[in-house]
Amino acid sequence: GNSVTQMEGPVTLSEEAFLTINCTYTATGYPSLFWYVQYPGEGLQLLLKATKADDKGSNKGFEATYRKETTSFHLEKGSVQVSDSAVYFCALYPNTGNQFYFGTGTSLTVIP
Amino acid sequence: DVKVTQSSRYLVKRTGEKVFLECVQDMDHENMFWYRQDPGLGLRLIYFSYDVKMKEKGDIPEGYSVSREKKERFSLILESASTNQTSMYLCAIGISQGNYGYTFGSGTRLTVV
């Protein structure tokens, strides 16, 4: 079956620290992989995506690389800001299917 | 970019009431979805629809129904609200090729008392 596992939070970092949020997946075939971000009081926004192995998605300083051999799609940012405080969701869309599968979300708080 | 509007940001309803949550898109996308979001559980799919008058059950459809009479509108109905349906409800839309990602509404936080 299809599923996504991401590291549990909450994560608290100081401003300018390095961020990694781990995400691994189980899927049949070759899914597309996504990171969504949810700022307080809002819906989810697409942050970045990768549709095939070794692709790197990037946006707003965040990056994630589709690693088929380790079935992972870890989110990274070199220097976080207070404005990055949010909940981050890893998700997959299978190549034979009709719905997304989301992880449980990781809450990030960045302190000045 | 497509815009997804959920009719209410906050709702408080009484146990046993019939509750309607509305979701409207300003484009012509086929696929619309209702999720609920709970701490520690992430997003769980309730129902989805691929076209007018079509609906499919998601992972947790019990206690819910949906209606899609027009392409741009997808309604989630709680037939008889219960306290365990207190949650954040998120509507999402997508084009037929899902690997472009979904667009989400801002969510409706429903409290059932």
mmCIF file of C-alpha atoms in Angstrom:
data_model
loop_
_atom_site.group_PDB
_atom_site.id
_atom_site.type_symbol
_atom_site.label_atom_id
_atom_site.label_comp_id
_atom_site.label_asym_id
_atom_site.label_seq_id
_atom_site.Cartn_x
_atom_site.Cartn_y
_atom_site.Cartn_z
ATOM 1 C CA GLY A 1 0.000 0.000 0.000
ATOM 2 C CA ASN A 2 0.856 3.665 0.026
ATOM 3 C CA SER A 3 1.954 5.526 3.132
ATOM 4 C CA VAL A 4 4.165 8.362 4.322
ATOM 5 C CA THR A 5 6.115 8.516 7.558
ATOM 6 C CA GLN A 6 7.660 11.753 8.730
ATOM 7 C CA MET A 7 9.554 12.645 11.837
ATOM 8 C CA GLU A 8 7.503 13.618 14.800
ATOM 9 C CA GLY A 9 7.715 17.054 16.223
ATOM 10 C CA PRO A 10 7.576 19.512 17.529
ATOM 11 C CA VAL A 11 10.883 20.843 16.319
ATOM 12 C CA THR A 12 12.282 24.038 17.837
ATOM 13 C CA LEU A 13 15.267 25.769 16.261
ATOM 14 C CA SER A 14 17.054 29.032 16.678
ATOM 15 C CA GLU A 15 17.048 31.474 13.793
ATOM 16 C CA GLU A 16 19.711 30.681 11.139
ATOM 17 C CA ALA A 17 19.973 27.042 12.231
ATOM 18 C CA PHE A 18 19.984 24.190 9.714
ATOM 19 C CA LEU A 19 16.706 22.324 9.278
ATOM 20 C CA THR A 20 16.076 18.718 8.327
ATOM 21 C CA ILE A 21 12.668 17.082 8.485
ATOM 22 C CA ASN A 22 12.800 13.415 7.581
ATOM 23 C CA CYS A 23 10.227 11.782 5.338
ATOM 24 C CA THR A 24 10.120 8.217 4.073
ATOM 25 C CA TYR A 25 7.473 6.583 1.997
ATOM 26 C CA THR A 26 6.029 3.270 0.908
ATOM 27 C CA ALA A 27 4.433 3.087 -2.496
ATOM 28 C CA THR A 28 3.775 0.823 -5.413
ATOM 29 C CA GLY A 29 5.436 2.038 -8.550
ATOM 30 C CA TYR A 30 6.955 5.494 -8.840
ATOM 31 C CA PRO A 31 5.008 8.142 -7.000
ATOM 32 C CA SER A 32 5.364 11.909 -7.132
ATOM 33 C CA LEU A 33 6.494 13.423 -3.830
ATOM 34 C CA PHE A 34 5.526 16.713 -2.245
ATOM 35 C CA TRP A 35 6.091 18.964 0.722
ATOM 36 C CA TYR A 36 3.234 21.162 1.874
ATOM 37 C CA VAL A 37 3.398 23.923 4.484
ATOM 38 C CA GLN A 38 0.616 25.142 6.746
ATOM 39 C CA TYR A 39 1.043 28.520 8.422
ATOM 40 C CA PRO A 40 -1.016 29.217 11.549
ATOM 41 C CA GLY A 41 -4.711 29.581 10.811
ATOM 42 C CA GLU A 42 -4.364 28.757 7.135
ATOM 43 C CA GLY A 43 -4.806 25.865 4.741
ATOM 44 C CA LEU A 44 -1.965 23.902 3.200
ATOM 45 C CA GLN A 45 0.234 25.402 0.497
ATOM 46 C CA LEU A 46 2.398 23.485 -1.906
ATOM 47 C CA LEU A 47 6.037 24.135 -0.991
ATOM 48 C CA LEU A 48 7.885 21.928 -3.464
ATOM 49 C CA LYS A 49 7.617 18.700 -5.374
ATOM 50 C CA ALA A 50 9.590 16.082 -7.300
ATOM 51 C CA THR A 51 8.092 13.722 -9.821
ATOM 52 C CA LYS A 52 10.873 11.219 -10.480
ATOM 53 C CA ALA A 53 13.911 9.673 -8.855
ATOM 54 C CA ASP A 54 16.894 11.998 -8.231
ATOM 55 C CA ASP A 55 14.802 15.092 -8.933
ATOM 56 C CA LYS A 56 15.347 17.941 -6.512
ATOM 57 C CA GLY A 57 12.449 20.187 -5.624
ATOM 58 C CA SER A 58 13.228 23.637 -4.270
ATOM 59 C CA ASN A 59 11.389 26.763 -3.196
ATOM 60 C CA LYS A 60 11.952 29.626 -0.734
ATOM 61 C CA GLY A 61 15.324 28.189 0.281
ATOM 62 C CA PHE A 62 13.879 24.752 1.029
ATOM 63 C CA GLU A 63 15.079 21.677 -0.846
ATOM 64 C CA ALA A 64 14.213 18.001 -1.008
ATOM 65 C CA THR A 65 15.669 15.244 -3.191
ATOM 66 C CA TYR A 66 13.692 12.223 -4.356
ATOM 67 C CA ARG A 67 15.775 9.217 -3.254
ATOM 68 C CA LYS A 68 14.339 6.029 -4.669
ATOM 69 C CA GLU A 69 16.998 3.788 -3.159
ATOM 70 C CA THR A 70 16.172 4.917 0.377
ATOM 71 C CA THR A 71 12.503 5.782 -0.368
ATOM 72 C CA SER A 72 13.040 9.179 1.195
ATOM 73 C CA PHE A 73 12.261 12.823 0.524
ATOM 74 C CA HIS A 74 13.818 14.776 3.394
ATOM 75 C CA LEU A 75 13.172 18.493 3.639
ATOM 76 C CA GLU A 76 16.163 20.772 4.271
ATOM 77 C CA LYS A 77 16.879 24.449 4.672
ATOM 78 C CA GLY A 78 20.268 25.927 5.374
ATOM 79 C CA SER A 79 19.186 28.861 7.524
ATOM 80 C CA VAL A 80 15.702 29.043 8.970
ATOM 81 C CA GLN A 81 13.859 32.239 9.801
ATOM 82 C CA VAL A 82 11.143 33.004 12.315
ATOM 83 C CA SER A 83 8.712 33.259 9.400
ATOM 84 C CA ASP A 84 9.328 29.568 8.614
ATOM 85 C CA SER A 85 7.440 28.572 11.758
ATOM 86 C CA ALA A 86 4.652 26.331 10.474
ATOM 87 C CA VAL A 87 3.540 22.728 10.143
ATOM 88 C CA TYR A 88 5.162 20.787 7.304
ATOM 89 C CA PHE A 89 3.511 17.828 5.592
ATOM 90 C CA CYS A 90 5.175 15.279 3.368
ATOM 91 C CA ALA A 91 2.891 13.662 0.789
ATOM 92 C CA LEU A 92 2.913 11.280 -2.125
ATOM 93 C CA TYR A 93 0.745 10.833 -5.176
ATOM 94 C CA PRO A 94 1.027 7.333 -6.656
ATOM 95 C CA ASN A 95 1.424 6.943 -10.374
ATOM 96 C CA THR A 96 -1.518 4.552 -10.371
ATOM 97 C CA GLY A 97 -4.050 6.068 -8.075
ATOM 98 C CA ASN A 98 -6.420 8.864 -7.448
ATOM 99 C CA GLN A 99 -5.557 10.473 -4.152
ATOM 100 C CA PHE A 100 -2.744 11.924 -2.095
ATOM 101 C CA TYR A 101 -1.298 10.265 0.972
ATOM 102 C CA PHE A 102 -0.101 12.633 3.682
ATOM 103 C CA GLY A 103 2.224 12.255 6.616
ATOM 104 C CA THR A 104 1.071 13.367 10.045
ATOM 105 C CA GLY A 105 2.856 16.694 9.864
ATOM 106 C CA THR A 106 5.850 18.161 11.703
ATOM 107 C CA SER A 107 5.482 21.370 13.642
ATOM 108 C CA LEU A 108 8.437 23.748 13.392
ATOM 109 C CA THR A 109 8.987 26.716 15.663
ATOM 110 C CA VAL A 110 11.882 29.069 14.987
ATOM 111 C CA ILE A 111 12.902 31.347 17.842
ATOM 112 C CA PRO A 112 14.851 34.596 17.428
ATOM 113 C CA ASP B 1 -4.005 30.548 -9.883
ATOM 114 C CA VAL B 2 -7.151 28.781 -8.790
ATOM 115 C CA LYS B 3 -8.887 30.068 -5.689
ATOM 116 C CA VAL B 4 -10.639 27.755 -3.239
ATOM 117 C CA THR B 5 -13.128 29.342 -0.871
ATOM 118 C CA GLN B 6 -14.577 27.671 2.191
ATOM 119 C CA SER B 7 -17.694 29.389 3.412
ATOM 120 C CA SER B 8 -16.802 29.705 7.093
ATOM 121 C CA ARG B 9 -13.544 29.923 9.017
ATOM 122 C CA TYR B 10 -15.132 29.041 12.364
ATOM 123 C CA LEU B 11 -18.381 27.279 13.177
ATOM 124 C CA VAL B 12 -19.952 26.222 16.444
ATOM 125 C CA LYS B 13 -22.823 23.760 16.240
ATOM 126 C CA ARG B 14 -24.828 21.715 18.703
ATOM 127 C CA THR B 15 -24.852 17.951 18.902
ATOM 128 C CA GLY B 16 -27.486 16.506 16.581
ATOM 129 C CA GLU B 17 -27.590 19.477 14.217
ATOM 130 C CA LYS B 18 -27.246 19.021 10.479
ATOM 131 C CA VAL B 19 -24.174 20.910 9.321
ATOM 132 C CA PHE B 20 -23.243 22.038 5.831
ATOM 133 C CA LEU B 21 -19.689 22.963 4.904
ATOM 134 C CA GLU B 22 -19.303 24.585 1.515
ATOM 135 C CA CYS B 23 -16.323 24.675 -0.821
ATOM 136 C CA VAL B 24 -16.246 26.692 -4.016
ATOM 137 C CA GLN B 25 -13.559 26.932 -6.705
ATOM 138 C CA ASP B 26 -13.255 29.661 -9.302
ATOM 139 C CA MET B 27 -11.930 27.423 -12.070
ATOM 140 C CA ASP B 28 -13.221 24.314 -13.800
ATOM 141 C CA HIS B 29 -11.185 21.602 -12.095
ATOM 142 C CA GLU B 30 -12.679 18.166 -11.976
ATOM 143 C CA ASN B 31 -11.402 16.828 -8.697
ATOM 144 C CA MET B 32 -12.507 18.057 -5.306
ATOM 145 C CA PHE B 33 -11.705 16.594 -1.890
ATOM 146 C CA TRP B 34 -12.725 16.933 1.724
ATOM 147 C CA TYR B 35 -10.228 16.203 4.503
ATOM 148 C CA ARG B 36 -10.302 16.534 8.217
ATOM 149 C CA GLN B 37 -7.181 17.467 10.140
ATOM 150 C CA ASP B 38 -6.597 16.411 13.732
ATOM 151 C CA PRO B 39 -3.471 16.731 15.880
ATOM 152 C CA GLY B 40 -1.256 13.669 15.616
ATOM 153 C CA LEU B 41 -3.386 12.163 12.852
ATOM 154 C CA GLY B 42 -2.534 14.467 9.973
ATOM 155 C CA LEU B 43 -5.003 14.723 7.109
ATOM 156 C CA ARG B 44 -7.608 12.058 6.579
ATOM 157 C CA LEU B 45 -9.685 11.863 3.430
ATOM 158 C CA ILE B 46 -13.437 11.890 3.976
ATOM 159 C CA TYR B 47 -14.910 12.041 0.459
ATOM 160 C CA PHE B 48 -13.885 13.107 -3.010
ATOM 161 C CA SER B 49 -15.533 13.786 -6.320
ATOM 162 C CA TYR B 50 -14.324 13.628 -9.904
ATOM 163 C CA ASP B 51 -17.255 15.318 -11.528
ATOM 164 C CA VAL B 52 -20.731 16.651 -11.033
ATOM 165 C CA LYS B 53 -22.966 14.207 -9.168
ATOM 166 C CA MET B 54 -20.052 11.806 -8.689
ATOM 167 C CA LYS B 55 -18.665 10.946 -5.276
ATOM 168 C CA GLU B 56 -16.287 8.428 -3.801
ATOM 169 C CA LYS B 57 -15.721 7.469 -0.190
ATOM 170 C CA GLY B 58 -12.373 8.201 1.323
ATOM 171 C CA ASP B 59 -10.840 6.667 4.408
ATOM 172 C CA ILE B 60 -13.309 7.966 7.012
ATOM 173 C CA PRO B 61 -16.725 8.588 5.417
ATOM 174 C CA GLU B 62 -18.848 7.469 8.366
ATOM 175 C CA GLY B 63 -21.099 10.211 9.648
ATOM 176 C CA TYR B 64 -20.607 12.347 6.545
ATOM 177 C CA SER B 65 -22.158 12.771 3.135
ATOM 178 C CA VAL B 66 -21.384 15.051 0.203
ATOM 179 C CA SER B 67 -23.118 16.819 -2.631
ATOM 180 C CA ARG B 68 -21.805 18.079 -5.942
ATOM 181 C CA GLU B 69 -24.608 19.530 -8.026
ATOM 182 C CA LYS B 70 -22.384 22.027 -9.839
ATOM 183 C CA LYS B 71 -18.800 21.583 -10.910
ATOM 184 C CA GLU B 72 -17.508 24.498 -8.877
ATOM 185 C CA ARG B 73 -19.159 23.581 -5.572
ATOM 186 C CA PHE B 74 -18.576 20.610 -3.286
ATOM 187 C CA SER B 75 -20.499 20.404 -0.030
ATOM 188 C CA LEU B 76 -19.723 18.294 3.015
ATOM 189 C CA ILE B 77 -22.730 17.378 5.155
ATOM 190 C CA LEU B 78 -22.712 16.195 8.733
ATOM 191 C CA GLU B 79 -26.105 14.544 9.011
ATOM 192 C CA SER B 80 -26.213 14.659 12.811
ATOM 193 C CA ALA B 81 -23.193 16.384 14.283
ATOM 194 C CA SER B 82 -21.390 14.738 17.163
ATOM 195 C CA THR B 83 -18.632 15.980 19.444
ATOM 196 C CA ASN B 84 -16.097 13.617 17.826
ATOM 197 C CA GLN B 85 -16.562 15.548 14.602
ATOM 198 C CA THR B 86 -14.988 18.611 16.156
ATOM 199 C CA SER B 87 -12.066 19.202 13.825
ATOM 200 C CA MET B 88 -10.478 21.338 11.131
ATOM 201 C CA TYR B 89 -12.036 20.595 7.737
ATOM 202 C CA LEU B 90 -10.040 21.270 4.602
ATOM 203 C CA CYS B 91 -11.268 21.337 1.040
ATOM 204 C CA ALA B 92 -8.821 20.705 -1.799
ATOM 205 C CA ILE B 93 -9.040 20.696 -5.557
ATOM 206 C CA GLY B 94 -6.839 19.196 -8.225
ATOM 207 C CA ILE B 95 -6.689 18.657 -11.934
ATOM 208 C CA SER B 96 -7.027 15.168 -13.306
ATOM 209 C CA GLN B 97 -3.289 14.579 -13.211
ATOM 210 C CA GLY B 98 -2.750 14.668 -9.491
ATOM 211 C CA ASN B 99 0.989 15.039 -9.605
ATOM 212 C CA TYR B 100 0.568 18.766 -10.125
ATOM 213 C CA GLY B 101 -0.514 18.984 -6.504
ATOM 214 C CA TYR B 102 -3.646 20.138 -4.769
ATOM 215 C CA THR B 103 -4.834 23.642 -3.941
ATOM 216 C CA PHE B 104 -6.340 23.895 -0.481
ATOM 217 C CA GLY B 105 -8.884 26.222 1.015
ATOM 218 C CA SER B 106 -8.179 28.028 4.282
ATOM 219 C CA GLY B 107 -10.129 25.512 6.313
ATOM 220 C CA THR B 108 -13.181 25.535 8.555
ATOM 221 C CA ARG B 109 -12.670 24.918 12.240
ATOM 222 C CA LEU B 110 -15.832 23.209 13.445
ATOM 223 C CA THR B 111 -16.653 22.832 17.112
ATOM 224 C CA VAL B 112 -19.572 20.624 18.089
ATOM 225 C CA VAL B 113 -20.850 21.233 21.608
#
